Each structure stands twice: as C-alpha cells, then as structure tokens.
Tab-separated table of C-alpha atoms in Angstrom:
chain	number	residue	atom	x	y	z
A	1	MET	CA	-0.221	0.242	0.279
A	2	THR	CA	1.267	3.444	-0.612
A	3	ALA	CA	2.324	5.748	2.051
A	4	LEU	CA	0.423	9.141	2.365
A	5	LEU	CA	1.803	11.761	4.303
A	6	ALA	CA	-0.877	15.106	4.407
A	7	GLY	CA	-2.387	13.245	1.529
A	8	ILE	CA	0.698	12.935	-0.433
A	9	ASP	CA	2.653	9.956	-1.613
A	10	THR	CA	5.611	9.788	0.361
A	11	ASP	CA	8.101	8.973	-2.390
A	12	HIS	CA	6.477	11.145	-4.994
A	13	LEU	CA	7.340	13.923	-1.991
A	14	ARG	CA	10.997	12.848	-1.699
A	15	HIS	CA	11.369	13.063	-5.324
A	16	PHE	CA	10.077	16.746	-5.602
A	17	ALA	CA	11.940	17.717	-2.672
A	18	THR	CA	14.988	16.508	-4.108
A	19	GLN	CA	14.423	18.017	-7.199
A	20	GLU	CA	13.875	21.296	-5.866
A	21	ALA	CA	16.715	21.339	-3.306
A	22	MET	CA	18.851	20.789	-6.250
A	23	ARG	CA	17.130	23.722	-8.092
A	24	TYR	CA	17.464	25.829	-5.656
A	25	SER	CA	21.319	24.964	-5.037
A	26	VAL	CA	22.429	24.768	-8.586
A	27	GLY	CA	21.129	28.560	-9.283
A	28	ARG	CA	22.606	29.887	-6.198
A	29	PRO	CA	26.824	29.629	-6.678
A	30	ASN	CA	27.418	33.401	-5.403
A	31	THR	CA	25.730	32.449	-2.196
A	32	GLN	CA	27.275	29.183	-1.428
A	33	HIS	CA	30.690	31.057	-1.872
A	34	ALA	CA	29.929	33.319	0.045
A	35	LEU	CA	28.569	31.513	2.967
A	36	ASN	CA	31.664	29.028	3.027
A	37	MET	CA	34.249	31.832	2.918
A	38	GLY	CA	32.448	33.460	5.677
A	39	GLU	CA	31.458	30.595	8.051
A	40	GLY	CA	34.117	30.892	10.534
A	41	ALA	CA	33.133	33.988	12.313
A	42	PHE	CA	29.689	33.144	13.333
A	43	LEU	CA	28.174	30.492	15.455
A	44	ALA	CA	27.122	27.639	12.646
A	45	GLY	CA	28.068	30.479	10.402
A	46	VAL	CA	25.291	32.695	10.812
A	47	PRO	CA	24.669	35.710	12.843
A	48	MET	CA	21.916	34.042	14.414
A	49	HIS	CA	21.835	30.120	14.766
A	50	TRP	CA	18.321	29.738	13.841
A	51	MET	CA	19.009	31.126	10.658
A	52	ARG	CA	20.340	27.778	9.742
A	53	ASP	CA	16.877	26.702	10.337
A	54	TRP	CA	14.991	27.673	6.974
A	55	PRO	CA	13.550	24.837	4.911
A	56	ILE	CA	16.217	25.626	2.386
A	57	PRO	CA	19.576	23.675	1.500
A	58	PHE	CA	21.205	27.053	2.809
A	59	PRO	CA	19.893	30.473	3.544
A	60	LEU	CA	19.544	33.247	1.323
A	61	LEU	CA	21.655	36.063	1.566
A	62	ILE	CA	20.028	39.242	0.774
A	63	SER	CA	21.440	42.120	-0.800
A	64	SER	CA	18.529	44.707	-0.408
A	65	ALA	CA	14.734	44.618	0.378
A	66	LYS	CA	11.836	47.613	-0.412
A	67	GLY	CA	8.534	47.254	0.015
A	68	ALA	CA	7.278	43.738	-0.512
A	69	LYS	CA	10.170	42.411	-2.529
A	70	ILE	CA	13.508	40.976	-1.383
A	71	THR	CA	16.595	40.264	-3.472
A	72	ASP	CA	19.642	37.999	-2.880
A	73	ILE	CA	22.971	38.442	-3.817
A	74	ASP	CA	22.797	35.851	-7.009
A	75	GLY	CA	20.282	38.402	-8.402
A	76	TYR	CA	16.532	36.759	-7.591
A	77	GLY	CA	13.920	38.701	-6.475
A	78	LEU	CA	11.582	37.174	-4.437
A	79	ASP	CA	7.574	38.308	-3.559
A	80	ASP	CA	8.286	38.460	0.086
A	81	PHE	CA	4.881	37.478	2.198
A	82	CYS	CA	7.470	36.214	4.975
A	83	LEU	CA	8.287	40.349	5.944
A	84	GLY	CA	10.524	39.609	8.414
A	85	ASP	CA	8.352	37.020	10.382
A	86	THR	CA	6.341	40.111	11.004
A	87	GLY	CA	8.852	42.818	11.751
A	88	SER	CA	8.169	44.178	8.094
A	89	LEU	CA	4.628	43.940	8.334
A	90	PHE	CA	3.986	47.111	7.051
A	91	GLY	CA	6.770	46.620	4.031
A	92	HIS	CA	10.589	47.104	3.877
A	93	SER	CA	12.007	50.579	4.748
A	94	PRO	CA	8.432	52.670	4.701
A	95	ALA	CA	9.397	55.977	3.467
A	96	PRO	CA	8.023	57.905	5.903
A	97	VAL	CA	10.401	55.684	8.888
A	98	ALA	CA	13.374	55.514	6.507
A	99	LYS	CA	12.924	59.283	6.439
A	100	ALA	CA	12.924	59.804	10.079
A	101	ILE	CA	15.557	57.368	10.649
A	102	ALA	CA	18.037	59.236	8.352
A	103	ARG	CA	17.112	62.481	10.177
A	104	GLN	CA	17.644	61.328	13.685
A	105	ALA	CA	20.777	59.691	12.613
A	106	ARG	CA	22.197	63.327	12.249
A	107	HIS	CA	20.724	64.101	15.629
A	108	GLY	CA	22.109	61.442	17.776
A	109	LEU	CA	21.509	57.389	18.477
A	110	THR	CA	20.842	56.984	21.896
A	111	TYR	CA	21.041	59.363	25.202
A	112	MET	CA	19.331	57.340	27.848
A	113	LEU	CA	17.135	60.645	28.158
A	114	PRO	CA	13.849	61.207	26.526
A	115	SER	CA	12.845	63.584	23.603
A	116	PRO	CA	9.947	65.414	22.534
A	117	GLU	CA	9.435	62.785	19.839
A	118	ALA	CA	9.438	60.383	22.608
A	119	LEU	CA	6.066	62.032	23.948
A	120	GLU	CA	4.489	62.168	20.537
A	121	ALA	CA	5.247	58.446	20.003
A	122	GLY	CA	3.839	57.739	23.358
A	123	ARG	CA	0.509	59.897	22.550
A	124	LEU	CA	0.330	57.980	19.431
A	125	LEU	CA	0.990	54.480	21.163
A	126	THR	CA	-2.291	55.550	22.919
A	127	LYS	CA	-4.244	56.530	19.894
A	128	ARG	CA	-3.669	53.326	17.830
A	129	PHE	CA	-3.932	50.809	21.085
A	130	GLY	CA	-5.743	52.320	23.724
A	131	ASN	CA	-5.436	53.944	27.252
A	132	PHE	CA	-2.281	52.508	28.646
A	133	ARG	CA	0.808	54.030	30.861
A	134	TRP	CA	3.467	52.892	28.275
A	135	GLN	CA	7.316	51.932	28.768
A	136	ILE	CA	9.373	51.042	25.665
A	137	ALA	CA	11.624	47.680	25.149
A	138	THR	CA	13.559	46.816	22.126
A	139	THR	CA	12.025	43.506	21.703
A	140	ALA	CA	8.769	41.686	22.652
A	141	SER	CA	10.471	39.285	24.875
A	142	ASP	CA	11.661	42.504	27.280
A	143	ALA	CA	8.554	44.023	26.799
A	144	ASN	CA	6.749	40.231	27.839
A	145	ARG	CA	9.399	40.064	30.702
A	146	CYS	CA	8.266	43.156	32.090
A	147	ALA	CA	4.322	42.711	31.888
A	148	ILE	CA	5.209	39.606	33.887
A	149	ARG	CA	7.202	41.037	36.234
A	150	VAL	CA	4.384	43.756	37.192
A	151	ALA	CA	1.521	41.232	37.476
A	152	ARG	CA	3.414	39.401	39.755
A	153	GLU	CA	4.649	42.374	42.025
A	154	VAL	CA	0.761	43.991	42.293
A	155	THR	CA	-0.904	40.851	42.932
A	156	GLY	CA	1.581	38.931	45.051
A	157	ARG	CA	1.239	35.983	43.165
A	158	PRO	CA	3.720	33.898	41.711
A	159	LYS	CA	2.150	31.995	38.818
A	160	ILE	CA	1.869	32.711	34.944
A	161	LEU	CA	-1.414	31.093	33.111
A	162	VAL	CA	-0.246	30.427	29.061
A	163	PHE	CA	-1.608	28.453	26.564
A	164	ASN	CA	-0.464	24.970	25.486
A	165	GLY	CA	1.750	25.755	22.185
A	166	CYS	CA	1.956	29.686	22.748
A	167	TYR	CA	4.554	31.770	21.887
A	168	HIS	CA	5.505	34.711	23.454
A	169	GLY	CA	9.334	34.914	22.688
A	170	THR	CA	12.510	33.981	24.537
A	171	VAL	CA	10.820	34.394	27.831
A	172	ASP	CA	12.093	31.768	30.383
A	173	ASP	CA	8.894	31.880	32.420
A	174	VAL	CA	6.754	30.533	29.847
A	175	MET	CA	8.733	28.027	28.593
A	176	VAL	CA	6.596	25.191	29.150
A	177	GLU	CA	4.073	23.030	27.908
A	178	LEU	CA	1.210	19.982	28.672
A	179	SER	CA	2.315	16.464	29.112
A	180	GLU	CA	-0.440	14.187	29.840
A	181	GLY	CA	-1.908	16.910	31.689
A	182	ALA	CA	0.760	18.572	33.305
A	183	THR	CA	2.427	21.724	33.082
A	184	VAL	CA	6.057	20.823	32.263
A	185	THR	CA	9.264	22.473	30.984
A	186	ARG	CA	8.984	22.636	26.951
A	187	ALA	CA	11.159	20.243	25.615
A	188	GLY	CA	14.294	21.217	23.750
A	189	MET	CA	15.440	23.934	25.954
A	190	VAL	CA	19.326	24.739	25.947
A	191	GLY	CA	20.861	25.634	29.315
A	192	GLN	CA	17.731	25.447	31.523
A	193	VAL	CA	18.320	25.299	34.853
A	194	SER	CA	15.717	26.641	36.773
A	195	ASN	CA	12.076	24.828	36.160
A	196	PRO	CA	9.682	27.666	35.159
A	197	ALA	CA	6.667	24.908	35.659
A	198	GLU	CA	7.064	25.548	39.123
A	199	HIS	CA	5.696	29.763	38.533
A	200	ALA	CA	3.451	28.760	35.447
A	201	VAL	CA	0.262	26.699	34.427
A	202	VAL	CA	-0.779	25.648	30.987
A	203	VAL	CA	-4.517	24.680	29.590
A	204	GLU	CA	-5.241	24.388	26.319
A	205	PHE	CA	-6.592	27.553	23.790
A	206	ASN	CA	-10.474	27.388	23.950
A	207	ASP	CA	-10.693	25.364	26.766
A	208	LEU	CA	-12.574	27.721	29.316
A	209	ALA	CA	-13.521	25.273	31.770
A	210	ALA	CA	-9.932	24.476	32.356
A	211	LEU	CA	-8.983	27.846	32.776
A	212	GLN	CA	-11.638	28.715	35.216
A	213	ALA	CA	-9.982	25.484	37.222
A	214	ALA	CA	-6.841	26.710	37.244
A	215	LEU	CA	-7.600	30.508	38.085
A	216	ALA	CA	-9.778	29.179	41.176
A	217	THR	CA	-6.359	28.299	43.072
A	218	GLY	CA	-5.654	31.655	43.749
A	219	ASP	CA	-1.987	31.832	42.887
A	220	VAL	CA	-2.008	32.714	39.185
A	221	ALA	CA	-0.771	36.388	38.812
A	222	ALA	CA	-1.647	36.660	35.089
A	223	VAL	CA	-2.790	35.112	32.195
A	224	LEU	CA	-0.424	35.767	28.985
A	225	ALA	CA	-1.816	35.029	25.960
A	226	GLU	CA	-2.342	36.447	22.463
A	227	PRO	CA	-5.936	36.941	21.311
A	228	VAL	CA	-5.469	34.321	18.311
A	229	MET	CA	-2.735	31.710	18.460
A	230	THR	CA	-0.207	31.928	15.955
A	231	ASN	CA	3.598	31.003	15.312
A	232	CYS	CA	2.286	27.608	15.151
A	233	CYS	CA	-0.615	26.342	12.924
A	234	MET	CA	-3.083	29.317	13.587
A	235	VAL	CA	-6.118	28.648	15.830
A	236	LEU	CA	-8.916	31.024	16.200
A	237	PRO	CA	-10.655	31.424	19.450
A	238	ASP	CA	-14.578	29.974	19.903
A	239	ALA	CA	-17.264	32.689	19.659
A	240	GLY	CA	-17.743	34.058	23.388
A	241	PHE	CA	-13.908	32.411	24.659
A	242	TRP	CA	-12.795	35.813	25.630
A	243	ALA	CA	-15.291	37.282	26.728
A	244	GLY	CA	-15.254	34.106	29.411
A	245	VAL	CA	-11.548	34.408	30.114
A	246	ARG	CA	-11.980	38.174	30.716
A	247	ALA	CA	-15.012	37.328	33.163
A	248	ALA	CA	-12.477	34.443	34.940
A	249	CYS	CA	-9.860	36.934	35.104
A	250	ASP	CA	-12.156	39.004	36.925
A	251	ALA	CA	-13.838	36.931	39.147
A	252	ALA	CA	-10.035	35.354	40.284
A	253	GLY	CA	-8.242	38.511	40.417
A	254	THR	CA	-6.045	37.373	37.812
A	255	LEU	CA	-4.599	40.450	35.507
A	256	LEU	CA	-4.887	39.551	31.397
A	257	ILE	CA	-2.069	40.431	29.660
A	258	MET	CA	-2.290	40.733	25.618
A	259	ASP	CA	0.588	40.152	23.909
A	260	GLU	CA	-0.355	41.298	20.191
A	261	THR	CA	3.111	41.320	18.349
A	262	HIS	CA	1.654	38.930	15.678
A	263	THR	CA	-2.202	39.794	15.810
A	264	VAL	CA	-1.407	43.466	15.221
A	265	SER	CA	-1.904	42.154	11.252
A	266	SER	CA	-5.865	41.512	12.240
A	267	GLY	CA	-6.512	45.138	11.888
A	268	LEU	CA	-6.053	48.922	13.379
A	269	GLY	CA	-5.204	48.658	16.944
A	270	GLY	CA	-5.134	45.016	17.275
A	271	TRP	CA	-7.325	41.883	17.676
A	272	ALA	CA	-8.361	43.356	21.186
A	273	ARG	CA	-9.342	46.681	20.658
A	274	GLY	CA	-11.279	45.838	17.102
A	275	ASN	CA	-12.889	43.186	19.572
A	276	GLY	CA	-14.204	44.980	22.592
A	277	LEU	CA	-11.950	42.906	24.733
A	278	ALA	CA	-10.261	44.979	27.581
A	279	ALA	CA	-6.442	43.665	28.756
A	280	ASP	CA	-4.896	44.534	31.953
A	281	LEU	CA	-1.589	44.839	30.382
A	282	PHE	CA	-0.659	45.358	26.442
A	283	VAL	CA	2.497	43.906	24.513
A	284	ILE	CA	3.345	45.167	20.752
A	285	GLY	CA	6.699	44.721	19.116
A	286	LYS	CA	8.188	43.503	15.938
A	287	ALA	CA	6.410	45.786	13.252
A	288	VAL	CA	5.627	48.665	15.252
A	289	ALA	CA	8.362	50.592	14.264
A	290	GLY	CA	8.322	49.676	11.398
A	291	GLY	CA	11.102	47.202	11.422
A	292	VAL	CA	13.350	49.108	13.725
A	293	ALA	CA	14.006	46.877	16.823
A	294	CYS	CA	11.327	48.217	19.404
A	295	ALA	CA	8.456	47.040	21.239
A	296	ALA	CA	6.126	48.528	23.937
A	297	TRP	CA	4.197	47.467	26.864
A	298	GLY	CA	1.248	49.289	28.451
A	299	LEU	CA	-0.387	48.924	31.933
A	300	ALA	CA	-3.916	49.728	32.095
A	301	PRO	CA	-4.581	53.349	34.404
A	302	ASP	CA	-5.919	51.279	37.376
A	303	VAL	CA	-2.867	48.224	37.140
A	304	ALA	CA	-0.474	51.465	36.812
A	305	ARG	CA	-1.753	52.891	40.223
A	306	ARG	CA	-1.371	49.767	41.904
A	307	PHE	CA	2.018	49.429	40.417
A	308	ALA	CA	2.571	52.883	41.677
A	309	VAL	CA	1.889	52.140	45.490
A	310	THR	CA	4.066	49.046	45.430
A	311	GLU	CA	7.000	51.038	43.385
A	312	ALA	CA	6.810	53.627	46.822
A	313	LYS	CA	7.209	51.127	49.124
A	314	ARG	CA	10.015	49.437	46.996
A	315	GLY	CA	13.613	49.546	48.730
A	316	ALA	CA	16.481	50.726	46.653
A	317	GLY	CA	17.925	48.649	43.819
A	318	HIS	CA	17.865	47.002	40.429
A	319	SER	CA	13.911	46.658	39.578
A	320	GLY	CA	15.573	43.927	36.503
A	321	MET	CA	13.431	45.530	34.187
A	322	GLY	CA	14.618	47.924	31.623
A	323	THR	CA	17.776	47.862	29.221
A	324	THR	CA	20.299	50.967	28.413
A	325	LEU	CA	19.629	50.892	24.790
A	326	SER	CA	15.692	50.902	24.834
A	327	GLY	CA	14.083	53.970	24.822
A	328	ASN	CA	16.454	55.425	22.222
A	329	PRO	CA	15.473	58.430	19.639
A	330	LEU	CA	15.994	56.318	17.035
A	331	GLN	CA	13.287	54.307	18.109
A	332	PHE	CA	10.692	57.082	19.022
A	333	ALA	CA	11.539	58.411	15.445
A	334	ALA	CA	11.166	55.339	13.817
A	335	LEU	CA	8.108	54.472	15.970
A	336	ARG	CA	6.200	58.164	15.348
A	337	ALA	CA	6.820	58.051	11.823
A	338	ASN	CA	5.144	54.443	11.576
A	339	LEU	CA	2.451	54.645	14.110
A	340	ALA	CA	1.102	58.361	12.414
A	341	GLU	CA	1.786	57.828	8.542
A	342	VAL	CA	2.436	53.872	7.904
A	343	MET	CA	-0.020	52.158	10.319
A	344	THR	CA	-3.343	53.802	8.754
A	345	ALA	CA	-6.998	52.504	8.500
A	346	LYS	CA	-6.203	53.213	4.549
A	347	SER	CA	-3.008	50.603	4.896
A	348	TYR	CA	-4.982	48.100	6.420
A	349	ALA	CA	-7.861	48.255	4.132
A	350	HIS	CA	-5.544	47.627	1.755
A	351	MET	CA	-3.955	44.664	3.093
A	352	GLU	CA	-7.396	43.160	4.495
A	353	LYS	CA	-8.619	43.193	0.465
A	354	LEU	CA	-5.364	41.357	-0.672
A	355	ALA	CA	-5.183	39.003	2.332
A	356	ALA	CA	-8.818	37.838	1.472
A	357	ARG	CA	-7.616	37.163	-2.128
A	358	LEU	CA	-4.890	35.535	-0.709
A	359	GLU	CA	-6.748	33.328	1.103
A	360	ALA	CA	-9.359	32.565	-1.493
A	361	GLY	CA	-6.745	31.731	-3.920
A	362	LEU	CA	-5.112	29.355	-1.783
A	363	ALA	CA	-8.342	27.442	-0.851
A	364	ALA	CA	-9.105	27.167	-4.242
A	365	ALA	CA	-5.413	26.008	-5.148
A	366	ILE	CA	-6.305	23.369	-2.110
A	367	THR	CA	-9.794	22.317	-3.577
A	368	GLY	CA	-8.326	21.743	-7.130
A	369	ALA	CA	-5.632	19.170	-6.128
A	370	ALA	CA	-8.281	17.691	-3.703
A	371	ALA	CA	-5.609	18.215	-1.058
A	372	PRO	CA	-6.767	17.226	2.887
A	373	TRP	CA	-5.622	20.945	3.881
A	374	HIS	CA	-7.570	24.084	4.828
A	375	VAL	CA	-6.608	28.012	5.287
A	376	VAL	CA	-7.069	30.304	8.032
A	377	ARG	CA	-7.026	33.957	8.089
A	378	VAL	CA	-6.992	36.839	10.630
A	379	GLY	CA	-6.652	40.367	8.870
A	380	ALA	CA	-3.530	40.543	6.959
A	381	ARG	CA	-2.275	36.846	8.244
A	382	VAL	CA	-2.767	34.130	5.992
A	383	GLU	CA	-2.097	30.497	6.599
A	384	PHE	CA	-2.625	27.056	4.696
A	385	ILE	CA	-2.328	24.017	7.290
A	386	CYS	CA	-1.282	20.802	6.084
A	387	ALA	CA	-4.458	18.978	7.493
A	388	PRO	CA	-8.234	19.695	7.878
A	389	GLY	CA	-9.787	22.155	9.874
A	390	PRO	CA	-10.489	24.020	11.703
A	391	LEU	CA	-8.307	23.483	14.967
A	392	ARG	CA	-8.909	24.413	18.086
A	393	ASN	CA	-5.970	24.336	20.363
A	394	GLY	CA	-2.117	23.939	20.695
A	395	SER	CA	-2.074	20.320	20.639
A	396	GLU	CA	-3.906	20.153	17.856
A	397	ALA	CA	-2.332	22.950	15.891
A	398	MET	CA	0.935	20.500	17.095
A	399	ALA	CA	-0.054	17.524	15.800
A	400	ALA	CA	-1.182	19.700	12.177
A	401	HIS	CA	2.703	20.554	11.350
A	402	CYS	CA	3.800	18.094	8.770
A	403	ALA	CA	7.607	18.921	8.625
A	404	PRO	CA	8.676	17.193	5.443
A	405	VAL	CA	5.580	18.478	3.518
A	406	GLU	CA	5.876	22.165	4.765
A	407	ARG	CA	9.424	22.218	3.911
A	408	ALA	CA	8.867	21.283	0.291
A	409	VAL	CA	6.010	23.393	0.059
A	410	HIS	CA	8.516	26.090	1.036
A	411	LEU	CA	11.302	25.228	-1.132
A	412	GLY	CA	8.885	24.836	-4.080
A	413	LEU	CA	7.700	28.408	-3.347
A	414	VAL	CA	10.949	30.104	-3.234
A	415	ASN	CA	12.070	28.211	-6.344
A	416	ARG	CA	9.136	30.368	-7.821
A	417	GLY	CA	10.114	33.799	-6.631
A	418	CYS	CA	7.728	33.603	-3.294
A	419	LEU	CA	8.895	33.395	0.335
A	420	ILE	CA	7.089	32.492	3.015
A	421	ALA	CA	7.330	32.193	7.005
A	422	PRO	CA	10.194	29.719	7.430
A	423	PHE	CA	9.137	27.913	10.259
A	424	HIS	CA	5.369	27.755	9.588
A	425	ASN	CA	3.159	28.324	6.576
A	426	MET	CA	2.461	31.726	7.645
A	427	MET	CA	2.240	34.696	4.830
A	428	LEU	CA	1.937	38.227	5.524
A	429	VAL	CA	0.239	41.349	3.108
A	430	SER	CA	1.605	44.837	3.453
A	431	PRO	CA	0.454	48.204	2.338
A	432	ALA	CA	3.028	47.724	-0.101
A	433	THR	CA	2.058	44.368	-1.473
A	434	LYS	CA	0.812	44.368	-5.023
A	435	LYS	CA	-2.546	42.479	-6.474
A	436	ARG	CA	0.098	40.203	-8.628
A	437	GLN	CA	2.116	39.802	-6.113
A	438	VAL	CA	-0.893	37.806	-4.856
A	439	ASP	CA	-1.578	36.065	-7.874
A	440	ARG	CA	1.672	34.907	-8.538
A	441	LEU	CA	2.102	33.667	-4.936
A	442	VAL	CA	-1.290	31.716	-5.661
A	443	GLY	CA	-0.205	30.450	-8.804
A	444	ALA	CA	2.600	28.991	-7.097
A	445	PHE	CA	1.211	27.640	-4.650
A	446	ALA	CA	-1.188	25.961	-7.310
A	447	GLU	CA	1.567	24.857	-9.432
A	448	VAL	CA	3.537	22.911	-6.589
A	449	LEU	CA	0.400	21.332	-5.508
A	450	GLY	CA	-0.144	20.150	-8.779
A	451	ALA	CA	3.354	18.778	-8.859
A	452	LEU	CA	2.764	16.947	-5.139
A	453	PHE	CA	-0.527	15.424	-5.711
A	454	GLU	CA	-0.201	14.315	-9.778
C-alpha cells in the first residue's frame, strides 16, 4: 500500500523535494561561495543560529529589500510574504520611517534621556492601541518579561498561565507545555537550570473550564496570551471564549496580558481593541516601529496605580526591568513615523482586501488538488495548514504540522519566486504588496500542489 503524508505519496514527496533542492542549490553559486568564505566567524556560520533552520538547503543572503520585494546576492527577486516574520509587516523601509531614521541619525542615536518625539510617540501609542501607561523595550520578549514582573508585583502571586503551544518570545517563565495533563518545561530548552513549570500553568486554548479551574487556586498573577494563537498552525478563538476569559480573570483577581506582537496584523489597533476585549497589560513589538527593533508594553490605568503603590514601597536597587539602549531616540523617530504615517486605516484596508484574495486563491488551489488541507486568516495574516480544520487548541496545532511536506512546499515556492515564513506556513500582506504579487503566490502554490498531488 502506498504511504501517504498529508495526502501525498511519500516517494513522490521525496522526489519532488530532491529536485527542488537541486534547483535551489545550482542556481545560487554566489550565495554558496559567500557562506563558505564567511562561515568561520559566526556560530553555525550565521549571525543567529536559527537562520540555519530555514527549510532550504542553505540560507539566502540578502542584498536589498524594498516594499514587499526582497533580492538575494545571486540576483533573484522574491515576492516577500514572510516580511521578517512580522517585523516588516508594513513593508521593507517604509518611506516615512526611512526618512525619520535618516533625520534622527544626524542628531544622535542614544541619550538615555527622552526627547519631544518620545512624548509624541507615547500619545500615538495610546491613540492606536488604547488607554495604557507605556514603557519602551527593544523586543517583545523584553516587554513580556516586564509585563510578567509587574503582574506578579501588583498581585503578590507567583504563577503565569499560558496556553499550550503558545509563543511569547524567549521568555523563560513561559517555556512550558502540557504533557499528559501536567505542566512541564518545554522540550528543547538550552542550558535551562531552573524549572519554569514551578511558576507557570498551562491549559489548552479554547478550554474555558480548564482555565477557570486553574485560576480558582488563587495563585495565578496573570494570563499571558495572544488573542489568536500564532507561530504554530494558527488557532482562532471560539465565539465567546475571550469574554469568558475576561470574566474568569476578574472573578479570580488575575490580570490579563494581551501580547499582540503578531496579531497586530488583524486590524488597526490590534485584535483585542477591534473586538472589544479589555486588557490589563498590553504588549506590542516587531512591526510597531516599521522594522526598527522596538517594542512597547502598557499598563491599564488601574494597574498603573497599583504598580505606583508598590513602587513607593520598594527599596532601592535594581528592578530587573529595562535595558540601556531601550527607549533610544532612533526608536522614537521610527515609532512616531510608523504609527502616524504608515500604520493607518487606509493601509489596513489594502492589506485586508489582498489578504482575502490570497485566502480565496489558496483555498481554491487546495480544493483543485483535492488536498486534505485548509486555510485560515486573521486580517493580513494567512496560513495554509497541511491537515483538515479548523483547529481548536495547541495540541491540535502541533499535530497538524507536517514538516517534510511544509519544507517541500516552502522550497518549491522559493524556487518560484515567493518567500513565506520559514517555521510555519504563514504569509503576510503589507501595504506595499501588489495584487500581481498575490496572484503570483497563488499561481506558484497551485503549481507546487499540482506537482505534489499529481
């Protein structure tokens, strides 16, 4: 009997992957030579070790990126739907941001003191995301660490609740998962000494009863969550789920931290604001400053008042929050420009329209190939999933991943001029993305599926 993987004959899959890998490698001699010449300087030969984890024979070396297009040193131009895994959600080097960076560069890059532009950026953060008292970080990981510290401080409680399969950056406190119903340290952690499972609890997304039971113990400081699970096979919330979570948190005295670093793609102001969900703390990163490393975390006014009380009582010493280069004037220049001139209702309308076109095109290709797959979308964020759907929680999302098939599809798309996110099947539509780019991606996807399912 023929073995199938995600509906594809495994022998056929191996043949396709081998042919596509050869095509990729033969076509990029400059990249191979440059990587070989420079590999001694970096661990694993690249600036960040995970750059070797892209599902391609060796990493692309990029010479330039503009708008929704990226070009490698062998001269290949690719329609970019990865967009730095959300970091360049609004396109590469948006003109207002690039101008703001150049202007600020003439007046200094870091002061460790605020500027008038910082005050304007704070006002714009409130305008875009809601009434919070803001602090600036360099990454969303940093922002989440700070939000967790504040939640523990104001509640006097030790534990953080997260959903199984979650992603909140490189935050040790939430590197946990469910194993046979128990919270355990996530597999694969490097050099982990302390046990984060002692101060965290994991439940499945969309399981309101499990969340209520976990909060009933009275030791959970905060629920840290994305409103839609991302960085896995994307999982949407059930109707009424978040209203139930908000009510459960209020009843238990637990704070709700919304991490919208990825779901800012859902619409202007993020998913929570667009759906009337009130957060106690709010985290945003990656794309918020148009591609410049910047994040922000905010406290709702009541939480800010509670934190001020604890601060007044705190003795002298290090708070464990903040880094010297966070809150620098370059961040504020980019942040102000992006919030005011790029992250606009007009931009989101364009993104939403083309993302809907992409969703429909991918779904039609899946239907045409009779593939047992599905497509899911949240605003400008679209994913194809190599399994039937919809998915309801992290366990289902992890089971839906099919690495050999996903690698083959990704490589096939790169060879046809389309770049998507490397570690899952995510695609983003930016304000700079063109209709013809969406149509090229749909055509390439249909061609790959046609080859895999023939």
